[in-house]
Structures are given as C-alpha cells and as structure tokens.
XYZ file of C-alpha atoms in Angstrom:
401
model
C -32.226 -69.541 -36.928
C -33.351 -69.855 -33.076
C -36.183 -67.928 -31.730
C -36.756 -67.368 -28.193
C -39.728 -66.643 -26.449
C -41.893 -65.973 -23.670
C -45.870 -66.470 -23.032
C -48.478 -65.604 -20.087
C -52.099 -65.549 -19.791
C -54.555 -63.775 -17.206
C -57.741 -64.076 -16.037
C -58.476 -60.339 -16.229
C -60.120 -57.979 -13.242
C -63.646 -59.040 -14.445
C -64.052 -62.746 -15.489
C -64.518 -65.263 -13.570
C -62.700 -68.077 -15.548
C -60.144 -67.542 -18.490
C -61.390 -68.585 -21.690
C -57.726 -67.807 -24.005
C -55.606 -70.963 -24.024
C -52.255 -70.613 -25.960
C -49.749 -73.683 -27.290
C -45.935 -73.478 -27.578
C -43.811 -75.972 -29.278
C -40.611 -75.233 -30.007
C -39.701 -78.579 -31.683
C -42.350 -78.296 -33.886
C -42.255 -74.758 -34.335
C -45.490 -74.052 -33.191
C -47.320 -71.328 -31.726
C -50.986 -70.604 -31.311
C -53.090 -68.263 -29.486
C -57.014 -69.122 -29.000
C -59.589 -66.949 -27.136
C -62.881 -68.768 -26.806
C -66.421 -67.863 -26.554
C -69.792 -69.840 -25.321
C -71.480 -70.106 -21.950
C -70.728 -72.531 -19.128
C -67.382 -72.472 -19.927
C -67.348 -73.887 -23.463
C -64.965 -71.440 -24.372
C -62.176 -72.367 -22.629
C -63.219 -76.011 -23.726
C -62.930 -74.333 -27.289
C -60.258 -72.973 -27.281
C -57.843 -75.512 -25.610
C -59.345 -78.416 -28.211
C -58.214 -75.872 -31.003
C -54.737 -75.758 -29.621
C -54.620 -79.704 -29.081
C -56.447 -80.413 -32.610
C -53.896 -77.841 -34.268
C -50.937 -79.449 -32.243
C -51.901 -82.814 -33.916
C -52.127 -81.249 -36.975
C -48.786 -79.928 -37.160
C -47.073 -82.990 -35.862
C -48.872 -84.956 -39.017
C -47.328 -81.998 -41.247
C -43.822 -82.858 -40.061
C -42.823 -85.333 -43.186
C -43.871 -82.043 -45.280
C -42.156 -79.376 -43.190
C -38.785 -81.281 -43.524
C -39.307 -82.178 -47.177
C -39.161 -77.977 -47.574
C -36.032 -77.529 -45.240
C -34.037 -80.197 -47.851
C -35.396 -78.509 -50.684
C -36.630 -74.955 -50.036
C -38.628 -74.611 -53.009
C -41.984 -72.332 -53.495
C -44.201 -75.305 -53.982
C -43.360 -76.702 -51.417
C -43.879 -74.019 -48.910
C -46.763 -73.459 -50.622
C -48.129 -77.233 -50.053
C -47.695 -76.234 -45.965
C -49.834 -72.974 -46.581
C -52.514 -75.125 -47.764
C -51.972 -77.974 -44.983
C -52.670 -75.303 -42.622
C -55.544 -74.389 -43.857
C -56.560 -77.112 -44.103
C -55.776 -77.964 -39.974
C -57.557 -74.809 -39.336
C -60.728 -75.615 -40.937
C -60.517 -79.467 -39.644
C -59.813 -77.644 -35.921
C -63.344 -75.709 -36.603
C -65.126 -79.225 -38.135
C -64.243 -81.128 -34.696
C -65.259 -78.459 -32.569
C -68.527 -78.130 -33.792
C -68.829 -81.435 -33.673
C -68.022 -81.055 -30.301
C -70.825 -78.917 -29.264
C -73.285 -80.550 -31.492
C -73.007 -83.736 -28.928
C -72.781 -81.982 -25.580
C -76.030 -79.230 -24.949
C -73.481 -77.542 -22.186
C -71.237 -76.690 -25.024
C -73.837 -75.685 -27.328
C -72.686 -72.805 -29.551
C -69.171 -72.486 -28.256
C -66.565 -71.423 -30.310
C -63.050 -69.845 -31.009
C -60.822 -67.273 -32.471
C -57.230 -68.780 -33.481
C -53.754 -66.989 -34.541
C -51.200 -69.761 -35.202
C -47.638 -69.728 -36.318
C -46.124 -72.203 -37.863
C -42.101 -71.827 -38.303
C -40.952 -73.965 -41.219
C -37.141 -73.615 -42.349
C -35.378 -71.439 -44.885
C -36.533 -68.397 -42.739
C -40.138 -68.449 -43.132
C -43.109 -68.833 -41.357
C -47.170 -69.827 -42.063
C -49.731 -67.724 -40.425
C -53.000 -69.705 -39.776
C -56.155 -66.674 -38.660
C -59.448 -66.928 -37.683
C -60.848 -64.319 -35.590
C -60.139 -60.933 -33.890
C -56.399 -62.713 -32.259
C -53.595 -61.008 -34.012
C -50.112 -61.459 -35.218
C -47.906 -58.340 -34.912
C -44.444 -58.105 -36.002
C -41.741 -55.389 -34.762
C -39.334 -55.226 -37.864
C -36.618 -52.609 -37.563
C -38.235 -50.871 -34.689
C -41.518 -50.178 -36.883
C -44.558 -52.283 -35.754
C -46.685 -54.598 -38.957
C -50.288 -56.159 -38.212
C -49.887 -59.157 -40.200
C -53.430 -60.550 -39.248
C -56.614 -59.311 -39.788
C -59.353 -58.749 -37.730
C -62.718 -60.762 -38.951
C -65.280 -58.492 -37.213
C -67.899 -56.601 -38.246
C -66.743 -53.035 -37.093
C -63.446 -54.508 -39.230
C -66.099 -55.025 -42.355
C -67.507 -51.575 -42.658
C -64.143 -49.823 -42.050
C -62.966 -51.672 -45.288
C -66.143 -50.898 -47.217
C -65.506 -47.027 -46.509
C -68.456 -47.043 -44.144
C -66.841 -46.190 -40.517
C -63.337 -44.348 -40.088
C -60.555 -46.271 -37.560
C -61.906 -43.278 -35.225
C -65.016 -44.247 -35.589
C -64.589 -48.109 -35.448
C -62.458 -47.928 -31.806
C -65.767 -46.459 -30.018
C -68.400 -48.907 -31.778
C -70.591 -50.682 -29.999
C -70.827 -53.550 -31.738
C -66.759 -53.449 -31.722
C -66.319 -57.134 -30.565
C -68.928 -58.855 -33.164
C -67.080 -61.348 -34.841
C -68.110 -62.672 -38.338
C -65.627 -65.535 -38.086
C -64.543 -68.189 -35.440
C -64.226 -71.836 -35.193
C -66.608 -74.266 -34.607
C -69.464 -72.330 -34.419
C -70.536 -73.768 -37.662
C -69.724 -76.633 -39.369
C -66.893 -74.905 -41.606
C -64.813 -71.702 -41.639
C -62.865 -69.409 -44.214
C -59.275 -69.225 -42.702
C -56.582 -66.434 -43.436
C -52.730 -67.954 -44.208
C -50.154 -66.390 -45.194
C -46.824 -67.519 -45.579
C -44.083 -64.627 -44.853
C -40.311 -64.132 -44.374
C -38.462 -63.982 -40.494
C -35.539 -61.894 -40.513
C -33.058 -61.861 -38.001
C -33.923 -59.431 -34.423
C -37.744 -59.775 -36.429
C -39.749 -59.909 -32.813
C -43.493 -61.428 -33.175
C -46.607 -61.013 -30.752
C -49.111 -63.392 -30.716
C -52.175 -62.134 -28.715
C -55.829 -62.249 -27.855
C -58.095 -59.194 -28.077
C -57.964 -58.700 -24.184
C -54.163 -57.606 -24.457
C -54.056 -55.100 -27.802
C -57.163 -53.502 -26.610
C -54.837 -51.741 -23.991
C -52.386 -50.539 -26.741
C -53.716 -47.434 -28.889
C -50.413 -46.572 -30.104
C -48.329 -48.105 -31.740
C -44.803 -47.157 -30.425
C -46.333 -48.438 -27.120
C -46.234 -51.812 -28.019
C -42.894 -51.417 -29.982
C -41.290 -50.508 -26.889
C -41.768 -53.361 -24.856
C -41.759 -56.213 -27.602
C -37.981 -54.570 -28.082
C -36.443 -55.130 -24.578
C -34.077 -57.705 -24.243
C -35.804 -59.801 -21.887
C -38.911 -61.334 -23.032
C -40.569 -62.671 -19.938
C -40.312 -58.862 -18.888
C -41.313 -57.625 -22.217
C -44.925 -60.399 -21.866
C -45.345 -59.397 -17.909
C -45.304 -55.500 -18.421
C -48.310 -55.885 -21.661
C -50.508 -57.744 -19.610
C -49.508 -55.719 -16.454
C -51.054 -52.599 -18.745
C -53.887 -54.486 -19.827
C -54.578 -55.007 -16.187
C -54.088 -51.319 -15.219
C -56.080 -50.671 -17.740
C -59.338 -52.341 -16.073
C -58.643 -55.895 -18.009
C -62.322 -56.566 -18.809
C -61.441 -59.984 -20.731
C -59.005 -62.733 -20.443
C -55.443 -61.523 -21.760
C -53.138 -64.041 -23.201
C -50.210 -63.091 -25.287
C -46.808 -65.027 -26.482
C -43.573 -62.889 -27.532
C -41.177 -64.492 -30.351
C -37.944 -63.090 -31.649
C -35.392 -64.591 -33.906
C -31.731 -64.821 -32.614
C -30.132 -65.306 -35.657
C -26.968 -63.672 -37.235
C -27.396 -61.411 -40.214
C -24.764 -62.860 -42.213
C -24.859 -62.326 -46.055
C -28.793 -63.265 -46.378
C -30.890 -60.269 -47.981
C -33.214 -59.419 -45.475
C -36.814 -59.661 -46.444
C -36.812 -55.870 -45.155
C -34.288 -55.410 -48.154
C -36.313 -57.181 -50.137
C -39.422 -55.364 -49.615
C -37.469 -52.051 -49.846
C -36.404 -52.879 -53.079
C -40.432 -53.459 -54.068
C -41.241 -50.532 -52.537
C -39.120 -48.898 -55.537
C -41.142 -50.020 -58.040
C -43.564 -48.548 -59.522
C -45.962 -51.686 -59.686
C -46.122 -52.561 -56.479
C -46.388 -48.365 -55.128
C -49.583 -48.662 -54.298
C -49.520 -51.641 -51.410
C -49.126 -51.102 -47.998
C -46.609 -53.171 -45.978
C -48.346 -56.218 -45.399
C -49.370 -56.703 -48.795
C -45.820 -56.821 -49.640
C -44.903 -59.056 -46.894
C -47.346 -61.238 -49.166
C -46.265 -60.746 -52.198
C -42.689 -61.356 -51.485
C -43.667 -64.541 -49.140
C -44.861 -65.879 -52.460
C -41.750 -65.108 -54.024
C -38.270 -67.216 -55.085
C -34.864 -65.834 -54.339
C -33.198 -66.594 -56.964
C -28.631 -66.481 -57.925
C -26.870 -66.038 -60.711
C -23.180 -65.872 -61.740
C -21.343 -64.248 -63.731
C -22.046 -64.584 -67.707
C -25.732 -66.716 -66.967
C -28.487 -65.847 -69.086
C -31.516 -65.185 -67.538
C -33.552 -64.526 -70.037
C -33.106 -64.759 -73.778
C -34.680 -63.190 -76.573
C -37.513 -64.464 -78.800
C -37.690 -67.505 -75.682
C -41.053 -67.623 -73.706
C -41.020 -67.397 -70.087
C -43.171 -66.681 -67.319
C -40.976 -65.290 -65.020
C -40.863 -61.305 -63.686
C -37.381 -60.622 -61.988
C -36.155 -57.939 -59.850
C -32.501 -57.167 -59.292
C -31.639 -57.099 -55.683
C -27.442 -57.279 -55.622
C -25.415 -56.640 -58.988
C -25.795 -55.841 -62.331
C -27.746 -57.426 -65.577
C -26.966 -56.168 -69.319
C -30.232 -55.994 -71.208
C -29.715 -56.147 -75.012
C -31.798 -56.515 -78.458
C -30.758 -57.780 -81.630
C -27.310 -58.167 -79.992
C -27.166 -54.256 -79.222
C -26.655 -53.147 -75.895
C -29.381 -51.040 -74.193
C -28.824 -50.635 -70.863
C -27.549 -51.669 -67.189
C -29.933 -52.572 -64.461
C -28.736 -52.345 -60.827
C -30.269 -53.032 -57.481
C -33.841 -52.248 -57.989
C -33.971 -52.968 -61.902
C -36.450 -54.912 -62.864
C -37.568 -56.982 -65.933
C -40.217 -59.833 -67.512
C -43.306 -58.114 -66.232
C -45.079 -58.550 -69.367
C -44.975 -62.231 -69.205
C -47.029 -61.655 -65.854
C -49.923 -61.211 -68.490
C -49.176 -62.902 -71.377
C -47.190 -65.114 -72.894
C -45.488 -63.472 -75.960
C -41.955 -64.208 -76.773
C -39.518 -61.769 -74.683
C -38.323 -59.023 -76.693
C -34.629 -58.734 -74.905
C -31.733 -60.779 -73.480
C -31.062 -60.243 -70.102
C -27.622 -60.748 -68.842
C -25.407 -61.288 -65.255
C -22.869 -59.395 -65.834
C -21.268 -60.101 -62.378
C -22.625 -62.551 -59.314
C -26.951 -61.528 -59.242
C -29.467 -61.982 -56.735
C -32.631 -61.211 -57.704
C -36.491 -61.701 -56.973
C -38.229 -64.281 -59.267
C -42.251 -64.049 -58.883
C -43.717 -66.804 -61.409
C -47.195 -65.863 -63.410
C -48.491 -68.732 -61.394
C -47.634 -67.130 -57.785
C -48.938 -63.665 -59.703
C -52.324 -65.021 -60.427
C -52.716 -67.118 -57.500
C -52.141 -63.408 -55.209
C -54.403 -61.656 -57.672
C -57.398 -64.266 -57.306
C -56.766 -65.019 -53.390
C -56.328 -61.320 -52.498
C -58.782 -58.746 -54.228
C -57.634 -55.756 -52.603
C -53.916 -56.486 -53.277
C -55.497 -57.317 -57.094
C -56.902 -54.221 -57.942
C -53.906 -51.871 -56.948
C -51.607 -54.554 -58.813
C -53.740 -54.003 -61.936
C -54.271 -50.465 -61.939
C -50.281 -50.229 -61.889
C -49.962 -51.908 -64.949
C -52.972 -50.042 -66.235
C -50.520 -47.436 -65.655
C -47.467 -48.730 -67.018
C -49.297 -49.651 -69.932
C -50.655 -46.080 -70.460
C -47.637 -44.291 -70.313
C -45.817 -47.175 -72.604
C -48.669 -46.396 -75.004
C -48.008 -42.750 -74.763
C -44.130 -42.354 -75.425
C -44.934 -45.281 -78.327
C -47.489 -42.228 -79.668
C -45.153 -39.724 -79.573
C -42.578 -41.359 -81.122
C -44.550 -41.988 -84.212
C-alpha cells in the first residue's frame, strides 16, 4: 500500500499570522494537523512544538511499528494505539511546560489530529481538539474524529440540535487542547485503509466552509490532489476565511486484489442484528479492534462442550454447525456464531465447521470489553442488542415449552 498526498496552509483574509502548523512524513507514516491558540503568537509556537514533539514520538515508536508489520497481530496494533496516546498526552505535558517558563507564552495551547499509518492496512488516529479526520470511502464521506467542544457536548446530551449547534455562539469553545494544562484525555482509534480510501486532515478554518457533505466528497475525489487541497482552501477563502486554514489530503493507491475490504467487512456487520444499532464510525471501531481470521477446508473452529472466548462472523464460505453430531444448519457470508462467550464463559453448545476455505471476523471477549468500557455510547447500543437477542431467545424457549 502507497498513499499519496498533498498539503497547504493559509493565513486566512483576517489574521495576521497563521497559527495551524501541519507535519508530513511519509517514511514514518506520519501525518498531523495542529491549530494553535494563545496571544503573542504562542499558538503557532504551540502548535509547531506539537508537530516536532509528536514527530519524535513516532520515530521512538518505529522498533514497535515494524514489530506489527512482521507479525500483524491485534496486540500488537493495539500496543501502538496506546503509544500514541501516550505521545499525545507527553506532546500536551511539554507544552505546558513550555508556557509555564516563558510569561509570552502563557496559556497557549493546541488542537491536534494525527495519523499514524502502521502496516497490514491500518492506521492510528491520535485527537485532541476541534481538527478532524474525514474519510471518503466509496464516494460516501465518514467523520472519524470528534469534535471536543462545548456546542459538541450539549448536542450529545440531547440539549442543542446540529441546527442549532452550527449558529451557537459559543461554537468554537473548546473543552480539550494541549498544553493548556498539565495533562489531556486524547481520542485514538485504530481503523482499517482500504484501497482508493481518500483521508482529510484539517483544521477548523477549512470544514467551516463545507456545510454539505457531497461538497467536500467532490473535491477529495479528483484525481489530482494538489488541485483537490488548493480548491478547499480556495472556498474557505471565498468564503471570508476568518481563521488560519490548513488541510492535508491522503489517498491509498493500492490494488484491490483478493483482500476483503474493511467496507465489506463492515457491510457484513451492518447485517447483524447486534451491531444494528451503530452508526458508521462506531463500526469502523469495532472492526479496527477486530482479527481477520482463515480457515481451510475440514478446520474446526469451534468444538462442542470446549470453552472459548471468541465471537466469529463468516465473511467468505461456508461453516456446518452441528450438536451431538447432528447437523443443524449452514452459515454463509454474514453467519455468525460464539456471541455468548462475549458474556460468559460456559462451555459452547455446538461444533462449528469449514466446510470449504473461510474467512471470517474473530472479535475476542477481551477486545469486546475493552470497546464496551472505552466507548459508552457504542456500550449501551451493544448491550441493549443482546438485551434483545436474549429476549426473543427467551421467548421462542417459552413457547416451545
């Protein structure tokens, strides 16, 4: 996988200096966008030592990053997710730190939207702030980031509408950044790149120009991405620019081959009645956190009267469940089974059989509880499905007694 990119930044029509600073390294797989905040220029000063803390960062994550691409295993993915978190929140300690020493930069401080590319198709997101990460998948546009502002706050508690929230006054109040205290709660996310996937990192002084949608859609799609980053902030400046814009374009030039997409994979979710209820970004989650997993032929997956604490989903070919050595049924593409070990650990009650070559999605009780403790929102609509499963398991066991 290759990705190409472009990046600009502009001082707007009504500041005087630009205070968004933005990183690209392609060896490392690295891209960040900061936009800073504090008098005298301490936000520039912010958001640049972000970039150059967070550059540092990475390059001491390196022995990790290529420890995944041998292996390509979960935990080890999962040991990145945390080292960026980690960077982030070390990025927020040393600026405020910063400003603690120097009474010009007093109070300065940050948003930051980094991407870290790490092998095997995947990438870490690393938030802070009202900077997003969209991605253009199939011609449909995902906000993978999200924003930490106030307006953001009461639109989640039910207490403003998205109409309501685009007019507020106090639109642009943050309630997280870096280094304007000592420590910071950062957003990662680790999530799947599929192939013509295009990505736009950006500060708030470029989406602000973009109410719909499609708009952006149809210039992160063009084929040239230095035209696709010069026409956004071109709008953003028709538009009146009133902050710094600063935005870097990403898409992934590689083949399809015979990978299943994460778009297939998510489909495939989608299908389930467990996961009905999330949105698409909550399943870019839940599937970031998941193992792809192959089978040939005759494996069993699962056997009865074993424990486990896996919950599979069929994603190419065909698995013979069975009881007692009886048949019981067939489960193609979309089939799924082992969702009761998400909750407990009982024996299984079935055998589970390839009965030709099998992909299939393998999410571990470990990744399950680590999503439902990390993500409360995603939590309660995963639990109310199996609330639901439950119930209706309960009923048809009523009625046939």
């Amino acid at each position: 996988m290759t990705i190409s990119c472009a990046a600009d930044s502009n001082v707007g029509l009504v500041r005087t200096n630009n205070e968004d600073s933005f990183l690209i390294d392609e060896d490392l797989g690295l891209f960040i966008v900061c936009d800073g905040m504090g008098g005298h220029k301490a936000g520039e000063v912010a958001s640049q030592t972000a970039c150059e803390i967070l550059k540092r960062e990475a390059i001491e994550l390196t022995p990790l990053v290529e420890r995944f691409k041998k292996t390509g295993l979960n935990a080890d993915a999962k040991e990145i997710k945390k080292a960026v978190e980690t960077a982030v929140q070390t990025a927020c300690r040393e600026i405020y730190s910063k400003a603690s020493k120097d009474s010009n930069l007093t109070g300065m401080g940050t948003t930051c939207s980094m991407v870290l590319l790490i092998g095997h198709n995947k990438g870490v997101l690393g938030h802070v702030g009202d900077s997003r990460l969209y991605m253009v998948r199939r011609k449909k546009l995902y906000q993978l980031s999200e924003d930490h502002t106030y307006v953001n706050e009461l639109v989640k508690r039910g207490a403003l509408t998205s109409e309501q929230a685009e007019h507020h006054p106090q639109a642009n109040v943050l309630t997280r950044a870096l280094g304007v205290q000592a420590s910071v709660s950062a957003d990662t996310m680790l999530f799947d790149v599929d192939p013509g996937d295009v990505y736009l990192l950006c500060s708030d002084g470029l989406f602000s120009y973009f109410r719909e949608p499609a708009e952006l859609v149809g210039q992160l799609c063009q084929e040239n991405l230095n035209t696709s980053i010069e026409v956004l902030i071109r709008q953003a400046l028709n538009g009146g620019a009133h902050d710094n814009c600063t935005g870097i374009v990403m898409r992934c030039e590689a083949e399809q081959g015979d990978h299943i997409t994460a778009a297939d994979r998510i489909a495939t979710l989608r299908r389930i009645p467990l996961f009905n209820h999330l949105n698409y970004k909550e399943l870019v989650k839940v599937v970031g956190s998941a193992q792809l997993g192959k089978m040939i032929s005759g494996d069993f997956i699962i056997k009865e009267n074993t424990t486990g604490e896996e919950f599979y989903v069929v994603l190419t070919g065909e698995v013979d469940v069975s009881k007692g050595g009886n048949h019981l049924v067939t489960l193609k593409a979309g089939g799924h089974f082992g969702e009761m070990s998400m909750i407990d650990s009982a024996p299984r009650s079935a055998t589970c059989k390839a009965n030709n070559d099998v992909n299939v999605l393998v999410i571990k009780r470990e990744e399950f509880f680590t999503l439902i403790r990390t993500e409360p929102v995603i939590a309660s609509k995963l639990l109310w499905s199996f609330v639901q499963a439950l119930s209706g398991r309960l009923r048809e066991t009523n009625e046939a007694l």
